[in-house]
mmCIF file of C-alpha atoms in Angstrom:
data_model
loop_
_atom_site.group_PDB
_atom_site.id
_atom_site.type_symbol
_atom_site.label_atom_id
_atom_site.label_comp_id
_atom_site.label_asym_id
_atom_site.label_seq_id
_atom_site.Cartn_x
_atom_site.Cartn_y
_atom_site.Cartn_z
ATOM 1 C CA MET A 1 16.562 30.273 -25.608
ATOM 2 C CA ALA A 2 13.434 28.337 -24.573
ATOM 3 C CA ASP A 3 12.343 28.322 -20.951
ATOM 4 C CA THR A 4 12.986 24.810 -19.650
ATOM 5 C CA ARG A 5 11.485 25.252 -16.241
ATOM 6 C CA THR A 6 8.578 22.932 -15.429
ATOM 7 C CA THR A 7 5.131 23.900 -14.258
ATOM 8 C CA SER A 8 3.676 22.403 -11.086
ATOM 9 C CA GLU A 9 0.024 21.542 -10.478
ATOM 10 C CA ASP A 10 -0.696 24.926 -8.916
ATOM 11 C CA GLY A 11 0.618 26.725 -12.001
ATOM 12 C CA SER A 12 3.910 27.868 -10.463
ATOM 13 C CA THR A 13 7.265 27.158 -12.115
ATOM 14 C CA ARG A 14 10.080 25.174 -10.559
ATOM 15 C CA ALA A 15 13.445 23.738 -11.499
ATOM 16 C CA ALA A 16 13.379 20.362 -13.229
ATOM 17 C CA ASN A 17 13.882 17.261 -11.119
ATOM 18 C CA ILE A 18 14.970 13.698 -11.820
ATOM 19 C CA PHE A 19 11.422 12.605 -12.684
ATOM 20 C CA ASP A 20 11.080 15.383 -15.284
ATOM 21 C CA VAL A 21 14.301 14.155 -16.898
ATOM 22 C CA ALA A 22 13.019 10.583 -16.873
ATOM 23 C CA ARG A 23 9.751 11.590 -18.545
ATOM 24 C CA LEU A 24 11.488 13.607 -21.252
ATOM 25 C CA ALA A 25 14.014 10.840 -21.979
ATOM 26 C CA GLY A 26 11.382 8.100 -21.856
ATOM 27 C CA VAL A 27 13.215 6.084 -19.188
ATOM 28 C CA SER A 28 12.815 5.272 -15.505
ATOM 29 C CA HIS A 29 14.119 7.533 -12.753
ATOM 30 C CA GLN A 30 16.472 4.665 -11.807
ATOM 31 C CA THR A 31 18.108 4.899 -15.226
ATOM 32 C CA VAL A 32 18.550 8.668 -14.856
ATOM 33 C CA SER A 33 20.183 8.064 -11.467
ATOM 34 C CA ARG A 34 22.622 5.585 -13.039
ATOM 35 C CA VAL A 35 23.592 8.087 -15.740
ATOM 36 C CA ILE A 36 24.045 10.946 -13.261
ATOM 37 C CA ASN A 37 26.338 8.838 -11.090
ATOM 38 C CA ASP A 38 28.183 7.233 -14.018
ATOM 39 C CA LEU A 39 27.110 3.725 -13.077
ATOM 40 C CA PRO A 40 27.318 0.742 -15.463
ATOM 41 C CA ASN A 41 24.505 -1.205 -17.175
ATOM 42 C CA VAL A 42 23.195 1.717 -19.246
ATOM 43 C CA ARG A 43 23.196 1.345 -23.029
ATOM 44 C CA PRO A 44 25.090 4.095 -24.887
ATOM 45 C CA ALA A 45 21.986 5.207 -26.789
ATOM 46 C CA THR A 46 19.981 5.422 -23.563
ATOM 47 C CA ARG A 47 22.778 7.314 -21.830
ATOM 48 C CA ALA A 48 22.904 9.800 -24.699
ATOM 49 C CA ARG A 49 19.127 10.316 -24.558
ATOM 50 C CA VAL A 50 19.261 10.968 -20.801
ATOM 51 C CA GLU A 51 22.192 13.371 -21.161
ATOM 52 C CA GLN A 52 20.295 15.255 -23.866
ATOM 53 C CA ALA A 53 17.248 15.553 -21.579
ATOM 54 C CA ILE A 54 19.479 16.763 -18.727
ATOM 55 C CA ALA A 55 20.942 19.431 -20.994
ATOM 56 C CA GLN A 56 17.558 20.461 -22.393
ATOM 57 C CA LEU A 57 16.029 20.855 -18.928
ATOM 58 C CA ARG A 58 19.234 22.339 -17.475
ATOM 59 C CA TYR A 59 18.862 19.820 -14.692
ATOM 60 C CA SER A 60 21.319 19.886 -11.805
ATOM 61 C CA PRO A 61 20.922 17.502 -8.842
ATOM 62 C CA SER A 62 20.632 19.303 -5.536
ATOM 63 C CA PRO A 63 23.448 18.888 -2.994
ATOM 64 C CA ALA A 64 21.084 16.857 -0.812
ATOM 65 C CA ALA A 65 20.321 14.502 -3.677
ATOM 66 C CA ARG A 66 24.018 14.228 -4.522
ATOM 67 C CA ALA A 67 24.728 13.340 -0.903
ATOM 68 C CA LEU A 68 22.029 10.700 -0.970
ATOM 69 C CA VAL A 69 23.266 8.925 -4.088
ATOM 70 C CA THR A 70 27.013 9.217 -3.429
ATOM 71 C CA ARG A 71 27.232 8.195 0.209
ATOM 72 C CA ARG A 72 29.121 4.969 0.689
ATOM 73 C CA THR A 73 26.266 3.025 2.244
ATOM 74 C CA ARG A 74 23.594 3.336 -0.483
ATOM 75 C CA THR A 75 21.419 1.661 2.130
ATOM 76 C CA ILE A 76 17.843 2.308 3.209
ATOM 77 C CA GLY A 77 16.593 1.316 6.642
ATOM 78 C CA LEU A 78 13.260 -0.534 6.602
ATOM 79 C CA VAL A 79 11.241 -1.092 9.782
ATOM 80 C CA THR A 80 8.487 -3.705 9.572
ATOM 81 C CA PRO A 81 6.006 -5.055 12.128
ATOM 82 C CA GLY A 82 7.007 -8.354 13.688
ATOM 83 C CA ILE A 83 4.223 -10.289 11.957
ATOM 84 C CA SER A 84 3.962 -12.538 8.905
ATOM 85 C CA ASP A 85 0.615 -11.280 7.567
ATOM 86 C CA TYR A 86 0.315 -11.229 3.781
ATOM 87 C CA GLY A 87 -0.090 -7.465 3.341
ATOM 88 C CA PRO A 88 2.890 -6.157 5.349
ATOM 89 C CA THR A 89 5.092 -8.972 4.062
ATOM 90 C CA SER A 90 4.186 -8.159 0.458
ATOM 91 C CA VAL A 91 4.843 -4.441 1.004
ATOM 92 C CA ALA A 92 8.327 -5.137 2.401
ATOM 93 C CA LEU A 93 9.156 -7.617 -0.368
ATOM 94 C CA ASN A 94 8.152 -5.281 -3.181
ATOM 95 C CA PHE A 95 9.930 -2.313 -1.633
ATOM 96 C CA ASN A 96 13.095 -4.417 -1.585
ATOM 97 C CA TYR A 97 12.627 -5.118 -5.298
ATOM 98 C CA ALA A 98 12.176 -1.404 -6.066
ATOM 99 C CA ALA A 99 15.192 -0.399 -3.973
ATOM 100 C CA ARG A 100 17.376 -2.995 -5.672
ATOM 101 C CA GLU A 101 16.254 -1.677 -9.073
ATOM 102 C CA SER A 102 17.525 1.737 -7.937
ATOM 103 C CA ARG A 103 20.801 0.107 -6.812
ATOM 104 C CA TYR A 104 20.146 0.448 -3.094
ATOM 105 C CA SER A 105 20.411 -2.228 -0.455
ATOM 106 C CA VAL A 106 17.916 -2.480 2.396
ATOM 107 C CA ASP A 107 18.608 -3.129 6.064
ATOM 108 C CA THR A 108 15.409 -4.537 7.582
ATOM 109 C CA VAL A 109 14.566 -4.633 11.269
ATOM 110 C CA SER A 110 11.311 -5.657 12.918
ATOM 111 C CA ALA A 111 9.524 -4.187 15.914
ATOM 112 C CA PRO A 112 6.349 -5.209 17.767
ATOM 113 C CA PRO A 113 3.484 -3.811 15.669
ATOM 114 C CA ASP A 114 1.894 -1.870 18.566
ATOM 115 C CA ASP A 115 4.959 -0.538 20.453
ATOM 116 C CA PRO A 116 5.984 3.011 19.430
ATOM 117 C CA LYS A 117 8.977 2.964 21.801
ATOM 118 C CA ALA A 118 10.355 -0.121 20.096
ATOM 119 C CA TRP A 119 9.856 1.518 16.684
ATOM 120 C CA ARG A 120 11.690 4.643 17.793
ATOM 121 C CA SER A 121 14.526 2.476 19.086
ATOM 122 C CA ALA A 122 14.666 0.609 15.767
ATOM 123 C CA ILE A 123 14.817 3.903 13.868
ATOM 124 C CA GLU A 124 17.610 5.194 16.097
ATOM 125 C CA GLY A 125 19.561 1.987 15.507
ATOM 126 C CA LEU A 126 19.289 2.404 11.742
ATOM 127 C CA LEU A 127 20.377 6.038 11.986
ATOM 128 C CA ARG A 128 23.530 4.908 13.808
ATOM 129 C CA GLN A 129 24.267 2.710 10.797
ATOM 130 C CA ARG A 130 24.152 5.854 8.608
ATOM 131 C CA VAL A 131 21.374 4.685 6.340
ATOM 132 C CA ASP A 132 20.377 7.125 3.621
ATOM 133 C CA ALA A 133 16.623 7.008 4.307
ATOM 134 C CA ILE A 134 14.058 5.388 6.599
ATOM 135 C CA VAL A 135 11.005 3.491 5.354
ATOM 136 C CA LEU A 136 8.278 2.227 7.715
ATOM 137 C CA VAL A 137 5.496 -0.333 7.207
ATOM 138 C CA VAL A 138 2.855 0.669 9.768
ATOM 139 C CA VAL A 139 -0.006 -1.565 10.947
ATOM 140 C CA HIS A 140 -1.072 0.089 14.229
ATOM 141 C CA VAL A 141 -2.561 3.533 14.932
ATOM 142 C CA ALA A 142 -0.122 4.193 17.806
ATOM 143 C CA VAL A 143 2.871 3.766 15.497
ATOM 144 C CA LEU A 144 1.155 5.911 12.876
ATOM 145 C CA GLU A 145 1.053 8.762 15.406
ATOM 146 C CA LEU A 146 4.776 8.261 16.026
ATOM 147 C CA VAL A 147 5.411 8.574 12.292
ATOM 148 C CA ARG A 148 3.618 11.919 12.193
ATOM 149 C CA SER A 149 5.895 13.230 14.944
ATOM 150 C CA LEU A 150 9.225 12.211 13.366
ATOM 151 C CA ASP A 151 11.664 14.966 12.428
ATOM 152 C CA LEU A 152 14.786 13.391 10.934
ATOM 153 C CA SER A 153 17.609 14.761 8.824
ATOM 154 C CA ILE A 154 17.153 12.082 6.150
ATOM 155 C CA PRO A 155 14.105 11.171 4.035
ATOM 156 C CA VAL A 156 11.332 9.261 5.820
ATOM 157 C CA VAL A 157 8.521 7.425 4.029
ATOM 158 C CA ALA A 158 5.764 5.396 5.695
ATOM 159 C CA CYS A 159 3.336 2.914 4.227
ATOM 160 C CA ALA A 160 0.090 3.294 6.170
ATOM 161 C CA SER A 161 -3.627 3.584 5.480
ATOM 162 C CA THR A 162 -5.226 6.794 6.698
ATOM 163 C CA ALA A 163 -7.927 9.230 5.693
ATOM 164 C CA ARG A 164 -5.495 12.078 6.507
ATOM 165 C CA ARG A 165 -3.099 12.706 3.624
ATOM 166 C CA SER A 166 0.522 13.400 4.474
ATOM 167 C CA PRO A 167 3.723 14.041 2.490
ATOM 168 C CA LEU A 168 5.327 11.184 4.439
ATOM 169 C CA ILE A 169 2.690 8.553 3.791
ATOM 170 C CA VAL A 170 1.947 6.320 0.811
ATOM 171 C CA SER A 171 -0.778 3.711 0.639
ATOM 172 C CA ILE A 172 -3.122 1.541 -1.373
ATOM 173 C CA ASP A 173 -6.692 2.841 -1.393
ATOM 174 C CA GLN A 174 -8.275 0.576 1.218
ATOM 175 C CA TYR A 175 -11.336 2.802 1.533
ATOM 176 C CA ARG A 176 -12.375 2.697 -2.125
ATOM 177 C CA GLY A 177 -11.442 -0.974 -2.339
ATOM 178 C CA ALA A 178 -13.909 -1.707 0.456
ATOM 179 C CA ARG A 179 -16.583 0.391 -1.201
ATOM 180 C CA ALA A 180 -16.107 -1.560 -4.439
ATOM 181 C CA ALA A 181 -16.553 -4.855 -2.552
ATOM 182 C CA VAL A 182 -19.781 -3.708 -0.900
ATOM 183 C CA ARG A 183 -21.057 -2.147 -4.117
ATOM 184 C CA HIS A 184 -20.543 -5.483 -5.868
ATOM 185 C CA LEU A 185 -22.719 -7.230 -3.281
ATOM 186 C CA ALA A 186 -25.380 -4.510 -3.356
ATOM 187 C CA GLU A 187 -25.586 -4.605 -7.146
ATOM 188 C CA LEU A 188 -26.098 -8.370 -6.992
ATOM 189 C CA GLY A 189 -29.179 -7.638 -4.895
ATOM 190 C CA HIS A 190 -27.892 -8.234 -1.370
ATOM 191 C CA THR A 191 -29.516 -6.071 1.276
ATOM 192 C CA ARG A 192 -27.914 -7.596 4.389
ATOM 193 C CA ILE A 193 -24.171 -7.078 4.075
ATOM 194 C CA LEU A 194 -22.247 -7.971 7.225
ATOM 195 C CA HIS A 195 -18.636 -7.039 7.886
ATOM 196 C CA LEU A 196 -15.904 -9.097 9.504
ATOM 197 C CA ALA A 197 -13.302 -6.421 10.227
ATOM 198 C CA GLY A 198 -9.651 -6.642 11.120
ATOM 199 C CA PRO A 199 -8.295 -5.385 14.463
ATOM 200 C CA ALA A 200 -9.855 -2.102 15.574
ATOM 201 C CA THR A 201 -6.355 -0.578 15.961
ATOM 202 C CA ALA A 202 -5.195 -1.487 12.436
ATOM 203 C CA PRO A 203 -5.219 1.421 9.939
ATOM 204 C CA ASP A 204 -6.079 -0.936 7.056
ATOM 205 C CA ALA A 205 -9.022 -2.347 9.000
ATOM 206 C CA ILE A 206 -10.247 1.120 9.944
ATOM 207 C CA GLU A 207 -10.254 2.299 6.323
ATOM 208 C CA ARG A 208 -11.947 -0.868 5.059
ATOM 209 C CA ALA A 209 -14.655 -0.602 7.719
ATOM 210 C CA ARG A 210 -15.149 3.063 6.824
ATOM 211 C CA GLY A 211 -15.591 2.139 3.184
ATOM 212 C CA TRP A 212 -18.079 -0.614 4.099
ATOM 213 C CA SER A 213 -20.254 1.698 6.200
ATOM 214 C CA ASP A 214 -20.174 4.558 3.691
ATOM 215 C CA GLU A 215 -21.177 2.288 0.796
ATOM 216 C CA LEU A 216 -24.023 0.834 2.845
ATOM 217 C CA ALA A 217 -25.216 4.379 3.494
ATOM 218 C CA ALA A 218 -24.989 5.190 -0.221
ATOM 219 C CA HIS A 219 -27.333 2.272 -0.947
ATOM 220 C CA ARG A 220 -29.513 3.036 2.094
ATOM 221 C CA LEU A 221 -28.873 -0.403 3.539
ATOM 222 C CA GLU A 222 -28.904 -1.334 7.232
ATOM 223 C CA LEU A 223 -25.661 -0.785 9.109
ATOM 224 C CA THR A 224 -24.928 -3.457 11.711
ATOM 225 C CA GLU A 225 -22.104 -3.694 14.228
ATOM 226 C CA PRO A 226 -19.079 -5.361 12.599
ATOM 227 C CA ALA A 227 -17.299 -8.312 14.161
ATOM 228 C CA TYR A 228 -13.547 -7.889 14.768
ATOM 229 C CA GLY A 229 -11.016 -10.574 13.953
ATOM 230 C CA ASP A 230 -7.221 -10.655 14.088
ATOM 231 C CA TRP A 231 -6.522 -11.260 10.361
ATOM 232 C CA SER A 232 -6.184 -15.033 10.899
ATOM 233 C CA ALA A 233 -8.241 -17.838 9.349
ATOM 234 C CA ALA A 234 -8.866 -19.117 12.882
ATOM 235 C CA SER A 235 -10.564 -15.870 13.911
ATOM 236 C CA GLY A 236 -12.685 -15.905 10.760
ATOM 237 C CA HIS A 237 -13.802 -19.466 11.509
ATOM 238 C CA ARG A 238 -14.548 -18.696 15.144
ATOM 239 C CA LEU A 239 -16.614 -15.605 14.439
ATOM 240 C CA ALA A 240 -18.548 -17.061 11.495
ATOM 241 C CA SER A 241 -19.367 -20.149 13.564
ATOM 242 C CA ALA A 242 -21.107 -18.007 16.192
ATOM 243 C CA TRP A 243 -22.600 -15.309 13.943
ATOM 244 C CA ASP A 244 -26.297 -14.941 13.240
ATOM 245 C CA ILE A 245 -26.026 -15.785 9.552
ATOM 246 C CA GLY A 246 -28.774 -17.304 7.442
ATOM 247 C CA PRO A 247 -29.616 -17.753 3.772
ATOM 248 C CA GLY A 248 -29.741 -14.459 1.889
ATOM 249 C CA ALA A 249 -26.950 -12.786 3.891
ATOM 250 C CA SER A 250 -23.597 -11.684 2.523
ATOM 251 C CA ILE A 251 -20.281 -10.961 4.219
ATOM 252 C CA PHE A 252 -17.519 -8.531 3.366
ATOM 253 C CA VAL A 253 -14.418 -9.941 5.077
ATOM 254 C CA ALA A 254 -11.494 -7.575 5.666
ATOM 255 C CA ASN A 255 -8.858 -10.012 4.394
ATOM 256 C CA ASP A 256 -8.619 -13.295 2.542
ATOM 257 C CA GLN A 257 -7.128 -15.258 5.425
ATOM 258 C CA MET A 258 -10.173 -14.584 7.598
ATOM 259 C CA ALA A 259 -12.376 -15.331 4.574
ATOM 260 C CA ILE A 260 -10.830 -18.816 4.420
ATOM 261 C CA GLY A 261 -12.029 -19.428 7.969
ATOM 262 C CA VAL A 262 -15.452 -18.006 7.112
ATOM 263 C CA LEU A 263 -15.862 -20.358 4.139
ATOM 264 C CA SER A 264 -14.963 -23.331 6.330
ATOM 265 C CA ALA A 265 -17.387 -22.325 9.096
ATOM 266 C CA LEU A 266 -20.263 -21.749 6.666
ATOM 267 C CA ARG A 267 -19.701 -25.155 5.100
ATOM 268 C CA GLU A 268 -19.757 -26.779 8.545
ATOM 269 C CA ARG A 269 -23.067 -25.030 9.255
ATOM 270 C CA GLY A 270 -24.605 -26.384 6.060
ATOM 271 C CA LEU A 271 -24.704 -22.987 4.350
ATOM 272 C CA ARG A 272 -23.733 -22.982 0.683
ATOM 273 C CA VAL A 273 -21.505 -20.312 -0.844
ATOM 274 C CA PRO A 274 -22.682 -18.450 -2.878
ATOM 275 C CA GLU A 275 -26.181 -19.975 -3.101
ATOM 276 C CA ASP A 276 -27.026 -19.174 0.544
ATOM 277 C CA VAL A 277 -24.335 -16.679 1.568
ATOM 278 C CA SER A 278 -22.013 -14.576 -0.620
ATOM 279 C CA VAL A 279 -18.504 -13.843 0.629
ATOM 280 C CA VAL A 280 -15.993 -11.177 -0.497
ATOM 281 C CA GLY A 281 -12.429 -11.001 0.799
ATOM 282 C CA PHE A 282 -9.606 -8.470 0.495
ATOM 283 C CA ASP A 283 -5.975 -8.856 -0.720
ATOM 284 C CA ASP A 284 -6.223 -11.499 -3.476
ATOM 285 C CA ILE A 285 -3.692 -13.831 -1.905
ATOM 286 C CA PRO A 286 -2.194 -16.366 -4.343
ATOM 287 C CA GLU A 287 -4.511 -19.094 -3.029
ATOM 288 C CA ALA A 288 -7.718 -17.069 -3.429
ATOM 289 C CA GLY A 289 -8.549 -18.407 -6.886
ATOM 290 C CA TYR A 290 -8.082 -22.021 -5.768
ATOM 291 C CA LEU A 291 -10.397 -22.048 -2.761
ATOM 292 C CA TYR A 292 -13.786 -23.740 -2.889
ATOM 293 C CA PRO A 293 -15.493 -21.794 -4.218
ATOM 294 C CA PRO A 294 -12.882 -19.453 -5.741
ATOM 295 C CA LEU A 295 -12.960 -16.276 -3.679
ATOM 296 C CA THR A 296 -14.226 -12.922 -4.923
ATOM 297 C CA THR A 297 -11.795 -10.416 -3.460
ATOM 298 C CA VAL A 298 -10.104 -7.020 -3.778
ATOM 299 C CA ARG A 299 -6.641 -7.091 -5.333
ATOM 300 C CA GLN A 300 -3.898 -4.780 -4.068
ATOM 301 C CA ASP A 301 -0.996 -3.776 -6.328
ATOM 302 C CA PHE A 302 1.949 -4.250 -3.984
ATOM 303 C CA ALA A 303 4.495 -3.930 -6.807
ATOM 304 C CA ALA A 304 3.226 -0.426 -7.628
ATOM 305 C CA LEU A 305 3.291 0.442 -3.931
ATOM 306 C CA GLY A 306 6.934 -0.617 -3.595
ATOM 307 C CA GLU A 307 7.879 1.525 -6.588
ATOM 308 C CA LEU A 308 5.951 4.503 -5.214
ATOM 309 C CA MET A 309 7.698 4.234 -1.858
ATOM 310 C CA MET A 310 11.089 4.285 -3.554
ATOM 311 C CA GLN A 311 10.054 7.247 -5.709
ATOM 312 C CA LYS A 312 9.046 9.134 -2.562
ATOM 313 C CA VAL A 313 12.482 8.455 -1.049
ATOM 314 C CA LEU A 314 14.224 9.852 -4.125
ATOM 315 C CA LEU A 315 11.885 12.826 -4.395
ATOM 316 C CA ALA A 316 12.400 13.673 -0.706
ATOM 317 C CA ALA A 317 16.132 13.818 -1.417
ATOM 318 C CA GLU A 318 15.761 15.652 -4.726
ATOM 319 C CA GLU A 319 13.379 18.372 -3.520
ATOM 320 C CA PRO A 320 13.453 18.306 0.286
ATOM 321 C CA ASP A 321 11.499 21.561 0.612
ATOM 322 C CA THR A 322 8.686 20.457 -1.694
ATOM 323 C CA THR A 323 5.468 19.191 -0.109
ATOM 324 C CA THR A 324 3.895 16.314 -2.016
ATOM 325 C CA GLU A 325 0.979 14.050 -1.203
ATOM 326 C CA ALA A 326 0.821 10.741 -3.031
ATOM 327 C CA THR A 327 -2.584 9.670 -4.312
ATOM 328 C CA PRO A 328 -3.422 6.215 -2.920
ATOM 329 C CA ILE A 329 -2.892 3.411 -5.424
ATOM 330 C CA PRO A 330 -6.228 2.039 -6.689
ATOM 331 C CA THR A 331 -7.421 -1.505 -6.027
ATOM 332 C CA HIS A 332 -9.253 -3.896 -8.356
ATOM 333 C CA LEU A 333 -12.254 -6.072 -7.560
ATOM 334 C CA ILE A 334 -11.714 -9.655 -8.740
ATOM 335 C CA ALA A 335 -15.112 -11.331 -9.145
ATOM 336 C CA ARG A 336 -15.036 -15.107 -8.761
ATOM 337 C CA HIS A 337 -17.576 -17.723 -7.658
ATOM 338 C CA SER A 338 -18.053 -16.897 -3.956
ATOM 339 C CA THR A 339 -20.607 -14.183 -4.786
ATOM 340 C CA ALA A 340 -23.923 -14.371 -6.602
ATOM 341 C CA ALA A 341 -27.396 -12.886 -6.538
ATOM 342 C CA PRO A 342 -29.241 -14.076 -3.405
ATOM 343 C CA GLU A 343 -31.571 -17.043 -3.847
ATOM 344 C CA HIS A 344 -33.364 -16.052 -0.615
ATOM 345 C CA PRO A 345 -34.092 -12.301 -0.769
#
């Protein structure tokens, strides 16, 4: 009989898991979960293909995984920061979509973004409701440290940007997204690339600023002190109104909302975009392509992030003793009309 064990990246063999079954059957892990638990909405041919893959791989869900999918709640606790910023809101929305696709409901609570005690209290409240897993959307370094210290009996997954990889943490690659934005400006011929950063305590802002400075160093361009905003258009307008900006400069702005304020301030100062000053944002909010001029920005794939977070929850239940580190999801630079080669080198 053929050996149906799978081989991991380090060359060792292990028992098959739900994702191996999904790959062999050519379906999603959600579909495999439905077949395992005899849930409806699976076509007979698909069910037969999954059952054949299960038999071929000799797959058997672990007791922990069985407990996760058969508990009465089928509920995941989601803790979000008490803010309405585009990024965290999009993460929470797309995680809800992914959880629903896996036939889970989500109980969402909010906590002040910078208060670890409040986050711990929120987590404890969700545990009392017997949720099957905890998912956290982290936007402050103090809460990120709390996440690293958690030791719970159920799966925990956090969405947070950090240079330190962790089995608990998933993210979009803010660092390389920032480098792509700065590289775009440098390749256009810009030599003075300023940075309007987000809050100094925000993991996303830290990674984007790190990418900006490293890409400047790669092009041997001058590194200046960044300005720090609060993610709002108002802070972008205020800082750009007072900044020493003249024709030939360019600005990498850490999010699109602040970039909106920057565009307004530059227009009020009589500086044309992109003829005098090029501007790049980050996020690709739905309005970015309809600004004047349409904003060059870095697009984040929040749908892929939501799916990855749900996969991590299921994998933590399926193989609780396995250490995995998710590769950050790549970003995409969207070049529009707010950037151009400088007319005033």
